[in-house]
Short mmCIF file of C-alpha atoms and ligand atoms in Angstrom, two decimals:
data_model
loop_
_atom_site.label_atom_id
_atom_site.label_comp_id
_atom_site.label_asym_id
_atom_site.label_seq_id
_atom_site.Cartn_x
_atom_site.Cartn_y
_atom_site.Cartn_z
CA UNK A 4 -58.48 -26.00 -30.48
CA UNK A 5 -57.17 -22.96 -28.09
CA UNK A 6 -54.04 -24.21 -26.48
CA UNK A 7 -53.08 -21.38 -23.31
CA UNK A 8 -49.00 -21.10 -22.13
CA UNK A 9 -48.37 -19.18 -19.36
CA UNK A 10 -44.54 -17.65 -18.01
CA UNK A 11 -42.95 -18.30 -21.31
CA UNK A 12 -39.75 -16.75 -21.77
CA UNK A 13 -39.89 -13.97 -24.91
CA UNK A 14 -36.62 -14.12 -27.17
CA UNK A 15 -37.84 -10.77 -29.02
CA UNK A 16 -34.93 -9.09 -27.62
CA UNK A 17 -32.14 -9.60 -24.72
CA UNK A 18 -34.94 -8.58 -21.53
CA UNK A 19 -35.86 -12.20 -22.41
CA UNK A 20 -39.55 -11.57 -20.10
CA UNK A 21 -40.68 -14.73 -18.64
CA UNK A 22 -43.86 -13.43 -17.57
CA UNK A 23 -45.47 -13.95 -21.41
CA UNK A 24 -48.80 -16.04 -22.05
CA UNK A 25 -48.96 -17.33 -25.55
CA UNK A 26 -52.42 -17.45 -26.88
CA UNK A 27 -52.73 -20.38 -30.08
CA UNK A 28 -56.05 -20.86 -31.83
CA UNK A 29 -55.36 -23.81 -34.48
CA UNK A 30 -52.06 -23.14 -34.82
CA UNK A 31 -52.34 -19.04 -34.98
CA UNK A 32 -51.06 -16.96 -32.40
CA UNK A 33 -54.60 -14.85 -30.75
CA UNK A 34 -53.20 -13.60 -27.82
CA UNK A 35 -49.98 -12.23 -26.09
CA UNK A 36 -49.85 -10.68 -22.95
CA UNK A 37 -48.43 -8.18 -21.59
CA UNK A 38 -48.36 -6.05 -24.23
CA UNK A 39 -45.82 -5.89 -26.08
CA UNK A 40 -45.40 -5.38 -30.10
CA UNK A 41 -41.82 -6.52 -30.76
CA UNK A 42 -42.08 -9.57 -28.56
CA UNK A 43 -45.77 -10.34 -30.29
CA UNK A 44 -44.11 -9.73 -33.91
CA UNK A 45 -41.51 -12.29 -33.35
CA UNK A 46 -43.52 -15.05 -32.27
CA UNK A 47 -46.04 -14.33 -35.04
CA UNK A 48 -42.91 -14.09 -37.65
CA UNK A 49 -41.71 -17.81 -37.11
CA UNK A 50 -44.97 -19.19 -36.06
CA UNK A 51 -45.50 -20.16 -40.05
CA UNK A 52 -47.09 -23.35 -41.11
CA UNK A 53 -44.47 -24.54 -43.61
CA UNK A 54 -43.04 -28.07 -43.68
CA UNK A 55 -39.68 -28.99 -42.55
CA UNK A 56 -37.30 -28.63 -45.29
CA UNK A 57 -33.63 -29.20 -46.55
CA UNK A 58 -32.49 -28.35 -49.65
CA UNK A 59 -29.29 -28.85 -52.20
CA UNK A 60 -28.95 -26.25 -54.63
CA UNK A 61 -32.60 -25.41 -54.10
CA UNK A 62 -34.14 -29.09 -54.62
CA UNK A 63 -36.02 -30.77 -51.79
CA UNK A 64 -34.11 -33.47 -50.70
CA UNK A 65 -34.38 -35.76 -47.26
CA UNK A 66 -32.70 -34.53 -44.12
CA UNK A 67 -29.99 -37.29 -44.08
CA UNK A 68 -28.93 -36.22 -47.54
CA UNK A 69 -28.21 -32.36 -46.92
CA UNK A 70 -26.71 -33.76 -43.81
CA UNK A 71 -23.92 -36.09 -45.45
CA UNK A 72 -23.53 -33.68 -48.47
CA UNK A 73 -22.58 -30.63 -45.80
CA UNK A 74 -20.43 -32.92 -43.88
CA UNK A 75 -18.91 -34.20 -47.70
CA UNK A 76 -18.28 -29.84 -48.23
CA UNK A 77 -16.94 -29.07 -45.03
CA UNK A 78 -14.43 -32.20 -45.34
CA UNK A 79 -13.30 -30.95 -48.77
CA UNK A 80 -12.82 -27.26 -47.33
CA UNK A 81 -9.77 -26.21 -46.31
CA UNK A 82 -10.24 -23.18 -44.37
CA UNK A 83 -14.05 -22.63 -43.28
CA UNK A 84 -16.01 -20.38 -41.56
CA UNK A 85 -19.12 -21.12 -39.23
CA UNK A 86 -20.65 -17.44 -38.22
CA UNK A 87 -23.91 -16.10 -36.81
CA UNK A 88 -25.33 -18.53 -33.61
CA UNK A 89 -26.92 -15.52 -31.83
CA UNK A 90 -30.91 -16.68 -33.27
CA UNK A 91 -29.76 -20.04 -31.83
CA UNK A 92 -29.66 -20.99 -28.15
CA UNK A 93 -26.78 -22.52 -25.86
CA UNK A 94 -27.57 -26.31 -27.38
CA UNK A 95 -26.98 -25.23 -30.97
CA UNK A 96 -24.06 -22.76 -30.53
CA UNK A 97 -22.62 -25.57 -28.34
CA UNK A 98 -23.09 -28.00 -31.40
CA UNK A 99 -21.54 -25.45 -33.30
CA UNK A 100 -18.35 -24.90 -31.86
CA UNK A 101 -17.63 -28.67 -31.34
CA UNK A 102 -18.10 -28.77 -35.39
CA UNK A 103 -15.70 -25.65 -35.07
CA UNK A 104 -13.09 -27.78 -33.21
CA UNK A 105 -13.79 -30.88 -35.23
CA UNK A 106 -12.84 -29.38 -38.66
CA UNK A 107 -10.37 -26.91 -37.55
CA UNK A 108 -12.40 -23.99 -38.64
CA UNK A 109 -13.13 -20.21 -37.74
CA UNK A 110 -16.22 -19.26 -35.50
CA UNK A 111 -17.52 -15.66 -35.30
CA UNK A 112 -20.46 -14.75 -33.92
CA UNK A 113 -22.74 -11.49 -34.67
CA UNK A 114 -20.81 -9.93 -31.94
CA UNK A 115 -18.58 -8.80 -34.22
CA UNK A 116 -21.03 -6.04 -35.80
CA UNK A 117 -22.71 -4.58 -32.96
CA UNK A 118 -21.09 -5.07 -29.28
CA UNK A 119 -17.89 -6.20 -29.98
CA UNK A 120 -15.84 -3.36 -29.35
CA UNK A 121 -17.75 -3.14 -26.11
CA UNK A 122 -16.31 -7.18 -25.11
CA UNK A 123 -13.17 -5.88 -26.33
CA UNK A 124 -13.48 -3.01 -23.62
CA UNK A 125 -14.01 -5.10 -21.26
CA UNK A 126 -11.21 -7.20 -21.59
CA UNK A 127 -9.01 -4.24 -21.43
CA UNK A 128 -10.56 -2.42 -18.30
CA UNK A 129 -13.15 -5.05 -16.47
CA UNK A 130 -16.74 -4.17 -15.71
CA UNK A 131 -17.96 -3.17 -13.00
CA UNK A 132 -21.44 -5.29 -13.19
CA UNK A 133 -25.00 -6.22 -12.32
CA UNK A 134 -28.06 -7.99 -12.64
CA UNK A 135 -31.12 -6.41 -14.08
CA UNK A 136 -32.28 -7.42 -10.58
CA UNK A 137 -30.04 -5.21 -8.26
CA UNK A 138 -31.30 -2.28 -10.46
CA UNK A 139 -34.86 -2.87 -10.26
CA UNK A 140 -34.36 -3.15 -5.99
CA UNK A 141 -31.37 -0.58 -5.70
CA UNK A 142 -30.76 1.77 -8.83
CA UNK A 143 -32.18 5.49 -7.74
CA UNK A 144 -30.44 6.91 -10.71
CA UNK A 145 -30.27 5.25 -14.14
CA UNK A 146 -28.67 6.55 -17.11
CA UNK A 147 -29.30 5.55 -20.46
CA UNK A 148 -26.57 6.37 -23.01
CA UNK A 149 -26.43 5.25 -26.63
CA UNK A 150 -30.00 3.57 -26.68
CA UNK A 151 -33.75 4.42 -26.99
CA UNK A 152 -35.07 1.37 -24.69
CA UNK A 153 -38.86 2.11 -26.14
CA UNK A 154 -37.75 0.83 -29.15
CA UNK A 155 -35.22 -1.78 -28.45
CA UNK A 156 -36.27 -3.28 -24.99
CA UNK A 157 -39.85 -2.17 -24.96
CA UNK A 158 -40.43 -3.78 -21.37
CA UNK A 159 -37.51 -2.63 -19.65
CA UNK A 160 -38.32 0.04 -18.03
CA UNK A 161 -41.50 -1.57 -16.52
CA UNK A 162 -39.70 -4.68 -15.24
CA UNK A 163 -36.62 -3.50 -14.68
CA UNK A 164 -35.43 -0.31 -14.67
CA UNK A 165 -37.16 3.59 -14.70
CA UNK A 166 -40.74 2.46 -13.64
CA UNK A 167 -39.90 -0.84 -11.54
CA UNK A 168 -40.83 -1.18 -8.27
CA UNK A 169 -38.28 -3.11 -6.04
CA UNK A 170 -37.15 -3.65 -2.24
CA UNK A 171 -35.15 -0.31 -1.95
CA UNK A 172 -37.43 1.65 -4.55
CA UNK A 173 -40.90 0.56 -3.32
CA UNK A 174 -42.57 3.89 -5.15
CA UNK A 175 -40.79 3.01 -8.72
CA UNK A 176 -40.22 5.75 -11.38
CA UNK A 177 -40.54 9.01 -7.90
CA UNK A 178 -37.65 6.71 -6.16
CA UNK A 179 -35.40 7.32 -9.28
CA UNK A 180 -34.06 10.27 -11.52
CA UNK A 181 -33.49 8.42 -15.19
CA UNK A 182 -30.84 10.53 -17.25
CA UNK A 183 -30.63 10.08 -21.51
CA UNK A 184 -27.44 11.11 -22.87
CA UNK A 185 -26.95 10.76 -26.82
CA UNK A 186 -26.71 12.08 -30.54
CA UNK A 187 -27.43 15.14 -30.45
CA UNK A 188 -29.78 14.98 -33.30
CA UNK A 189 -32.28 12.04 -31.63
CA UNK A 190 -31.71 11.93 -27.95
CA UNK A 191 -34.67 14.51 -27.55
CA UNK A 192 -37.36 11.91 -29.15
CA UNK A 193 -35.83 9.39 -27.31
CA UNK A 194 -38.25 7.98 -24.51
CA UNK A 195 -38.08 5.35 -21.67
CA UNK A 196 -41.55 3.02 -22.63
CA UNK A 197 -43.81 2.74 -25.69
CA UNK A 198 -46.30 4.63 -23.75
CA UNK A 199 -43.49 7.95 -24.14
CA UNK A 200 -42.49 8.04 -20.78
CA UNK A 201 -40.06 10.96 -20.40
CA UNK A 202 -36.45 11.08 -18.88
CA UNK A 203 -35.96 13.71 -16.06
CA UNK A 204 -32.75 15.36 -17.74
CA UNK A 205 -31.61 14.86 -21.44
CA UNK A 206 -27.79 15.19 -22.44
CA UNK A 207 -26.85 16.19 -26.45
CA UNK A 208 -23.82 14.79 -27.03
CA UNK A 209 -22.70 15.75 -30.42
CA UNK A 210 -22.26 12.87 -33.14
CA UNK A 211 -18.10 11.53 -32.44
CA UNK A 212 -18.06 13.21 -29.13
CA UNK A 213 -18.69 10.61 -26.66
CA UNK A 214 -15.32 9.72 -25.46
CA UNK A 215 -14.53 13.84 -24.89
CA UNK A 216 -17.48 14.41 -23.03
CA UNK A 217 -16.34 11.09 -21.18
CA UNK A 218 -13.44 12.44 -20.37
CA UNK A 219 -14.46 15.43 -18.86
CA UNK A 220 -16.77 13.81 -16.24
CA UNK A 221 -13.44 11.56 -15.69
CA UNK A 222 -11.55 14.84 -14.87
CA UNK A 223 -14.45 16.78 -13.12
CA UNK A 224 -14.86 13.43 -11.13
CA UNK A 225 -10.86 13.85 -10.30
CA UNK A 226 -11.75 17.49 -8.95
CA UNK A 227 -9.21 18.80 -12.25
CA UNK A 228 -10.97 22.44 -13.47
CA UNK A 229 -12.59 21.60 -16.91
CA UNK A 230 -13.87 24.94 -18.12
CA UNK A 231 -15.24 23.32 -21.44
CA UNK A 232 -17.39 21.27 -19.54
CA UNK A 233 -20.93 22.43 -19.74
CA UNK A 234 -23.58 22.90 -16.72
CA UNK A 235 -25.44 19.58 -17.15
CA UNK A 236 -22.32 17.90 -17.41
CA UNK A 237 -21.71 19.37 -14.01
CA UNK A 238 -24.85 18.77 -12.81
CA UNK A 239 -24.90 14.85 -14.28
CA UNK A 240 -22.01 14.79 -12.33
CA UNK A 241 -23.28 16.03 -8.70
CA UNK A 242 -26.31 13.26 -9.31
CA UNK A 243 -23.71 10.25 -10.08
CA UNK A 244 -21.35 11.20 -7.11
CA UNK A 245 -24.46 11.77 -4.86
CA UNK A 246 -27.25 8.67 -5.90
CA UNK A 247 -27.07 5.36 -3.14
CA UNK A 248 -26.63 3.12 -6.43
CA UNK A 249 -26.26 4.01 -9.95
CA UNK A 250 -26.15 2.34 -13.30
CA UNK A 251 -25.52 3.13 -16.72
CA UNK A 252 -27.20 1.11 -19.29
CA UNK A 253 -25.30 1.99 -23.00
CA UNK A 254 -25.97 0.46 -26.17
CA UNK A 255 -24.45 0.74 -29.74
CA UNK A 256 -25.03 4.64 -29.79
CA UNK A 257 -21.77 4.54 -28.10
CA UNK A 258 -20.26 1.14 -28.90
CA UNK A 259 -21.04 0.97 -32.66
CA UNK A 260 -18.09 -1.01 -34.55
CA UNK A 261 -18.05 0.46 -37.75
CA UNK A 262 -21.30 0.82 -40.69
CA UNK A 263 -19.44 -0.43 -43.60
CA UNK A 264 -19.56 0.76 -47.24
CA UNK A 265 -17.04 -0.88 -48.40
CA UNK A 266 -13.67 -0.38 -46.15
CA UNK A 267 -14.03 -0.54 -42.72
CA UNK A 268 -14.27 2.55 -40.75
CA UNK A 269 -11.48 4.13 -38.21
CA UNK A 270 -13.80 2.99 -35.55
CA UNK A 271 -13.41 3.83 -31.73
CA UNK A 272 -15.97 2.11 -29.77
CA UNK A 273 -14.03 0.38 -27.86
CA UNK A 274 -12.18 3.17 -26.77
CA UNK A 275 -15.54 5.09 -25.73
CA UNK A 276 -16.40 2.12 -23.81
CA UNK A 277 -13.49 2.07 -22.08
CA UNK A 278 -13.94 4.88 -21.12
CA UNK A 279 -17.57 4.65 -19.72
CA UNK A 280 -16.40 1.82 -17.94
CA UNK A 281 -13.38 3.76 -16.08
CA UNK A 282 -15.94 6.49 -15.24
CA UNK A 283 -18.59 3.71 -13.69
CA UNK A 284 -14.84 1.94 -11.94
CA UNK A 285 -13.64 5.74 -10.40
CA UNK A 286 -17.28 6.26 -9.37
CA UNK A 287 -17.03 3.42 -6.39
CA UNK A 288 -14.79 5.30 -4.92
CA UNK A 289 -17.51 7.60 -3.98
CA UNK A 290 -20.57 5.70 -4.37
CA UNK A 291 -22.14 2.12 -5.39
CA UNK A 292 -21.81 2.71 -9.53
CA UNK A 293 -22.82 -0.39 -12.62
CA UNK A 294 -22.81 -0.68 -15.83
CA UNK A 295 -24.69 -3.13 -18.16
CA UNK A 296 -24.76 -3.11 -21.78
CA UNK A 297 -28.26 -3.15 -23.67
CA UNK A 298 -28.00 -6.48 -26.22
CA UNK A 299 -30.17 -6.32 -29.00
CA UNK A 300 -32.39 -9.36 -30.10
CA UNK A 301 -31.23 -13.01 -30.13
CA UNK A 302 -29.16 -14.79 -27.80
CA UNK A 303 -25.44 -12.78 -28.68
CA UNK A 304 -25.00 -12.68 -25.07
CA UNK A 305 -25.40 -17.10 -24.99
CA UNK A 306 -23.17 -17.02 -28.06
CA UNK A 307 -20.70 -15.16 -26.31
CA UNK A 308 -20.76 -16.83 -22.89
CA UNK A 309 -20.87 -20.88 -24.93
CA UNK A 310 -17.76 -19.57 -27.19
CA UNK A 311 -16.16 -18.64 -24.38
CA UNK A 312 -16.38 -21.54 -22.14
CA UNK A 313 -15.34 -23.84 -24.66
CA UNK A 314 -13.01 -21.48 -26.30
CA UNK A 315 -11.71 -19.20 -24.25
CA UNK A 316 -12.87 -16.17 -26.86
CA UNK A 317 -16.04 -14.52 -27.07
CA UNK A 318 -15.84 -14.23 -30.72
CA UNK A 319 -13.58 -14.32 -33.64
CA UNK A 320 -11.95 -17.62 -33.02
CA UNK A 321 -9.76 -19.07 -35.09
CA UNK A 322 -9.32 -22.81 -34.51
CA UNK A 323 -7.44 -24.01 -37.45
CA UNK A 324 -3.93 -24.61 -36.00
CA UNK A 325 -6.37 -27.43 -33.43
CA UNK A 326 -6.21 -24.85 -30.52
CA UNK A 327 -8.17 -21.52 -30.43
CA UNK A 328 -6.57 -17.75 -31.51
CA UNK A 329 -8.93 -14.85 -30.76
CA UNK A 330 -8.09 -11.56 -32.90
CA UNK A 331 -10.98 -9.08 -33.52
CA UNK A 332 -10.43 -7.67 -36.95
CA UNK A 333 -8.39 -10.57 -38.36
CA UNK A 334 -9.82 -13.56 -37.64
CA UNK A 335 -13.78 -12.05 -37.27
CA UNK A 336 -16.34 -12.94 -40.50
CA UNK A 337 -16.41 -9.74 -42.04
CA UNK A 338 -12.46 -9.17 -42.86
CA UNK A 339 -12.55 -13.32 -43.31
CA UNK A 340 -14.81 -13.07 -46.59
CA UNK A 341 -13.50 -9.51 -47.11
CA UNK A 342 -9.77 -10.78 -47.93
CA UNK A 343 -11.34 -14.23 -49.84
CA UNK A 344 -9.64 -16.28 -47.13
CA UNK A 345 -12.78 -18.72 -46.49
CA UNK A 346 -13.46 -21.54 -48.90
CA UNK A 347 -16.79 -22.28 -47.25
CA UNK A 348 -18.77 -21.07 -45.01
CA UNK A 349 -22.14 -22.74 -42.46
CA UNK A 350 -24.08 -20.15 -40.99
CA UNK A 351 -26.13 -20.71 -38.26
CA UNK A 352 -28.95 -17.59 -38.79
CA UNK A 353 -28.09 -15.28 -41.83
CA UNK A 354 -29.98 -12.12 -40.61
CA UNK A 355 -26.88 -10.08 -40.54
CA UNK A 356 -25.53 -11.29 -43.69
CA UNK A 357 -26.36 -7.71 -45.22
CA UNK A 358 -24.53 -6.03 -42.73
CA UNK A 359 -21.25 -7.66 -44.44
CA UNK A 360 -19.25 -5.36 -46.18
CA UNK A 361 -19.88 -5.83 -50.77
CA UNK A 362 -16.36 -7.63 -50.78
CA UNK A 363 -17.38 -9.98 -47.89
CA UNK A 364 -21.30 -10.75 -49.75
CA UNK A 365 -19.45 -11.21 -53.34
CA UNK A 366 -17.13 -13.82 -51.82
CA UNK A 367 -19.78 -15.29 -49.62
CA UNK A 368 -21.74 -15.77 -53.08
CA UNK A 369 -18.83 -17.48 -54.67
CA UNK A 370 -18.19 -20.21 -52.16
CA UNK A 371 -20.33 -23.26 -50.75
CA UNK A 372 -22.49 -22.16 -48.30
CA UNK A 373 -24.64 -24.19 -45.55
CA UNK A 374 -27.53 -22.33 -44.44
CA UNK A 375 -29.67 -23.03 -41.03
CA UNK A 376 -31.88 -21.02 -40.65
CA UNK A 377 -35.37 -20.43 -39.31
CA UNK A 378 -38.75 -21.12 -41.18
CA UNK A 379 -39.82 -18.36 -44.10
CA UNK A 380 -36.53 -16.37 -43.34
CA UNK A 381 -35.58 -14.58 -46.81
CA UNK A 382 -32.20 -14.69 -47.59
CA UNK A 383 -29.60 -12.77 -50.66
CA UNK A 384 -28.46 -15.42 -51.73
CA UNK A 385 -29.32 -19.44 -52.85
CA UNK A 386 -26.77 -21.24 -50.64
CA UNK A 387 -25.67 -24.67 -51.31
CA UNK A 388 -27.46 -26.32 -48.36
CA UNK A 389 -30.22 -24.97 -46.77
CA UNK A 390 -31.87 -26.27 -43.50
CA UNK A 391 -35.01 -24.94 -42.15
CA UNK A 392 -34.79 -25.81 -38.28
CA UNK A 393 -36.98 -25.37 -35.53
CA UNK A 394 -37.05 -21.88 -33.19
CA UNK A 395 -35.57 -22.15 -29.81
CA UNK A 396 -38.61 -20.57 -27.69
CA UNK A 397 -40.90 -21.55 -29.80
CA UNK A 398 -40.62 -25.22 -31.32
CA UNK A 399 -37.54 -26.20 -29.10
CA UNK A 400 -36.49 -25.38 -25.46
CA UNK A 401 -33.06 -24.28 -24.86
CA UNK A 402 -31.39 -21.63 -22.64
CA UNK A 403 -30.54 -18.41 -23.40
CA UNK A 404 -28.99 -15.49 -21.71
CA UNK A 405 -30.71 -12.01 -20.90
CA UNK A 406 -28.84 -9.20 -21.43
CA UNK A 407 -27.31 -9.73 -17.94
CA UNK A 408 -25.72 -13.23 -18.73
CA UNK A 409 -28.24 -14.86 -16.40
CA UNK A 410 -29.38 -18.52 -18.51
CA UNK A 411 -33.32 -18.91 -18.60
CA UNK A 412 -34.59 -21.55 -19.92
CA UNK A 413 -36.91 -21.34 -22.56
CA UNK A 414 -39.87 -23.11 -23.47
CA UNK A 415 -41.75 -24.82 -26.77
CA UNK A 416 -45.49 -23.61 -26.34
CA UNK A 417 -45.64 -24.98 -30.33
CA UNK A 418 -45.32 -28.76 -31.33
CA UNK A 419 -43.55 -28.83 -34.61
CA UNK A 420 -41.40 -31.84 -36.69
CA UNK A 421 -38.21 -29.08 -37.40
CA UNK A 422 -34.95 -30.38 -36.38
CA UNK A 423 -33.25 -28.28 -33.87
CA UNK A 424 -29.62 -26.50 -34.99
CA UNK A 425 -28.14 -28.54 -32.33
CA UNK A 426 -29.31 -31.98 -34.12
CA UNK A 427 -28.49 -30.85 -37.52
CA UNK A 428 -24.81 -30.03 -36.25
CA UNK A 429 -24.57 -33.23 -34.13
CA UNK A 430 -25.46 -35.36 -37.44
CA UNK A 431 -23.11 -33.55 -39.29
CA UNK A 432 -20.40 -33.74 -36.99
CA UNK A 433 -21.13 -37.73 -36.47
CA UNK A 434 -21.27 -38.29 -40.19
CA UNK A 435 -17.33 -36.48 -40.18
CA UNK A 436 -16.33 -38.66 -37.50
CA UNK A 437 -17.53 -41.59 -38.88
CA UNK A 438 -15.76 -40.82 -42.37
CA UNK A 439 -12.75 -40.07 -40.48
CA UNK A 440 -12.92 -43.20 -38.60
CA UNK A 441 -12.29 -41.54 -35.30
S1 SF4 B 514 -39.46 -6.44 -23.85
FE1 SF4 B 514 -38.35 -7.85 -25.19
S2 SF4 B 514 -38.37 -9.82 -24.12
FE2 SF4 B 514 -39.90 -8.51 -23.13
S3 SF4 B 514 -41.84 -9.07 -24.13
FE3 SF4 B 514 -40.97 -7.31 -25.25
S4 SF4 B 514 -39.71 -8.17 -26.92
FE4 SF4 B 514 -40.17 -9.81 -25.46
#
């Protein structure tokens, strides 16, 4: 039987396109359109036929069982950790944190290794923000800087940004001049579209020199003589301070937190973002000037926004003393594992699992773990419990948030029996309650 969706939202990465039309043929995926191979790949990746499945120690047991057995682990723990949420949507990470808040236990989110220096940025200097909207109607310059969007966002450009066409740039891509600045060493391959669309002007910036190169559009901007600075620079310059409406779209090419092999690196993201941010800030004096981060795939940008209105914190919460304490670095998964503090930990998606540094996977493999997780993922490790629960976009609706915080709602274009992370947590949670007689 060929079952036809039409406008449902694609969780493939943060552009989160509701314009997609899901093609199933007996169960198999035949058709998406647009185009578009990374949002096609991840509907194809979790559209498996495999049963609904919970394991202990890797035997098949019911649901109910892995459910009290968790909530039996997480009672005995004394310090536990509940990390990842960003492949879940706003129901499960809310699910999550109230299990957080229940058991008095840490909750990080992915955030912590890819944009969160650039949340900690913005807590220190502000944002000056948009929608992906305003740029499609307004932007007539764009500047990409620490991202290739034809890899990441594959549909950006076309619904939003360089080739757009919106109220104020009715002719798209001739209304707009579209800078790339980045590593030296791959900003020249670096294109707008999968079909190679080209930037008008590229910028090398040599690996470790963002925040100098920064600075000296801060100064040039502040009319102070920079003789280093070179004539792009200049010119990059005289295009900012002269475009009706500008925006800078950066990504982890300029934000990265740290690749770790072992000790964490002297990382200064933050302070490069920062930095970016001041420039975008100065630049209203003179003109209208945005900036708006590029979030990879999954909702991070849900995780951050749920964690914060029911924390306070975006990430790296600590709610063990029964009220929250946010501190990057100390209380965020990674150093958590790394200095053996956890004595269990529930994650909620283990795809970044191997981005852990070897101290933080060797303790995570010597401690109970509770896995959710979606069907036919492969993971390092056998955990404890495992759950295999339903995709939100695909078997469940939720909301999630696009890379510009704005919630859309997704949809379930396939029927399936999974149990959703939100009614996994919820048992658990109830089962805890009910031992605890509260
Ligand atoms: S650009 Fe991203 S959200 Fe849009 S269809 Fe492609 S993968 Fe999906």
């Amino acid at each position: 039987m060929t079952e036809r969706t039409a406008n449902v939202p694609c969780p493939g990465c943060a552009c989160l396109c509701d314009d997609v039309t899901l093609t199933f043929d007996n169960g198999e995926l035949v058709n998406f359109e647009p185009r578009c191979e990374l949002g096609e790949q991840w509907f194809r990746n979790y559209n498996q036929a495999i049963p609904s499945t919970a394991e202990i120690k890797g035997q098949t047991v019911t649901i109910e069982e892995a459910v009290r057995f968790s909530a039996d682990l997480l009672l005995k723990a004394d310090y536990p950790l509940i990390y990842g949420l960003s492949r879940s949507a706003t129901p499960g990470q809310r699910a999550a944190v109230a299990l957080a808040e229940r058991i008095g236990a840490v909750i990080d989110t992915t955030a912590s290794l890819c944009h969160g220096p650039s949340i900690m940025a913005i807590q220190e200097v502000g944002e000056v923000t948009c929608t992906l909207g305003e740029v499609r109607n307004r932007a007539d310059l764009i500047i990409f800087w620490g991202c290739h969007p034809a890899e990441s966002h594959p549909r950006h450009a076309e619904r939003y940004a360089s080739l757009a066409r919106g109220k104020y740039t009715p002719n798209g891509r001739t209304d707009r001049t579209v800078v790339m600045v980045g590593d030296a060493k791959q900003v020249h391959q670096w294109r707008l579209d999968p079909a190679g669309t080209e930037p008008d002007i590229v910028i090398p910036v040599e690996a470790g020199k963002d925040f100098e190169t920064l600075a000296m559009l801060r100064m040039l901007l502040q009319g102070v003589a920079v003789p280093e600075a070179s004539d792009e620079l200049r010119r990059l310059l005289e295009l900012m301070r002269g475009c009706r409406y500008g925006t800078v779209f950066f990504g982890l090419g300029i934000a990265e937190t740290s690749m770790w092999d072992g000790q964490p690196h002297q990382s200064i993201g933050h302070i490069n973002v920062a930095s970016l941010l001041k420039l975008v800030a100065e630049l209203n004096a003179v003109t209208r000037f945005t900036a708006r981060r590029m979030r990879l795939q999954g909702d991070v940008s849900g995780a951050d926004n749920v964690l914060c209105w029911q924390t306070s914190y975006p990430f790296g919460v600590d709610l063990s003393r029964g009220y929250p304490r946010y501190n990057p670095g100390e209380f965020t998964a990674n150093e958590v594992l790394g200095r053996r503090d956890a004595d269990l930990c529930l994650l909620v998606g283990a795809e970044t699992v191997q981005y852990f540094s070897e101290s933080a996977r060797n303790h995570l493999r010597s401690i109970p773990t509770i896995v959710l997780d979606y069907p036919g993922v492969p993971l390092e490790f056998t955990p404890t419990v495992r759950f295999t629960t339903g995709v939100y976009g695909l078997h469940a609706v939720g909301t999630a948030y696009r890379m510009d915080n704005v919630p859309i709602m997704l949809k379930a274009p396939r029927k399936s029996d999974f149990p959703t992370d939100e009614h996994i947590l919820s048992d658990i949670l109830d089962h805890i309650a009910q031992v605890q007689g509260k």
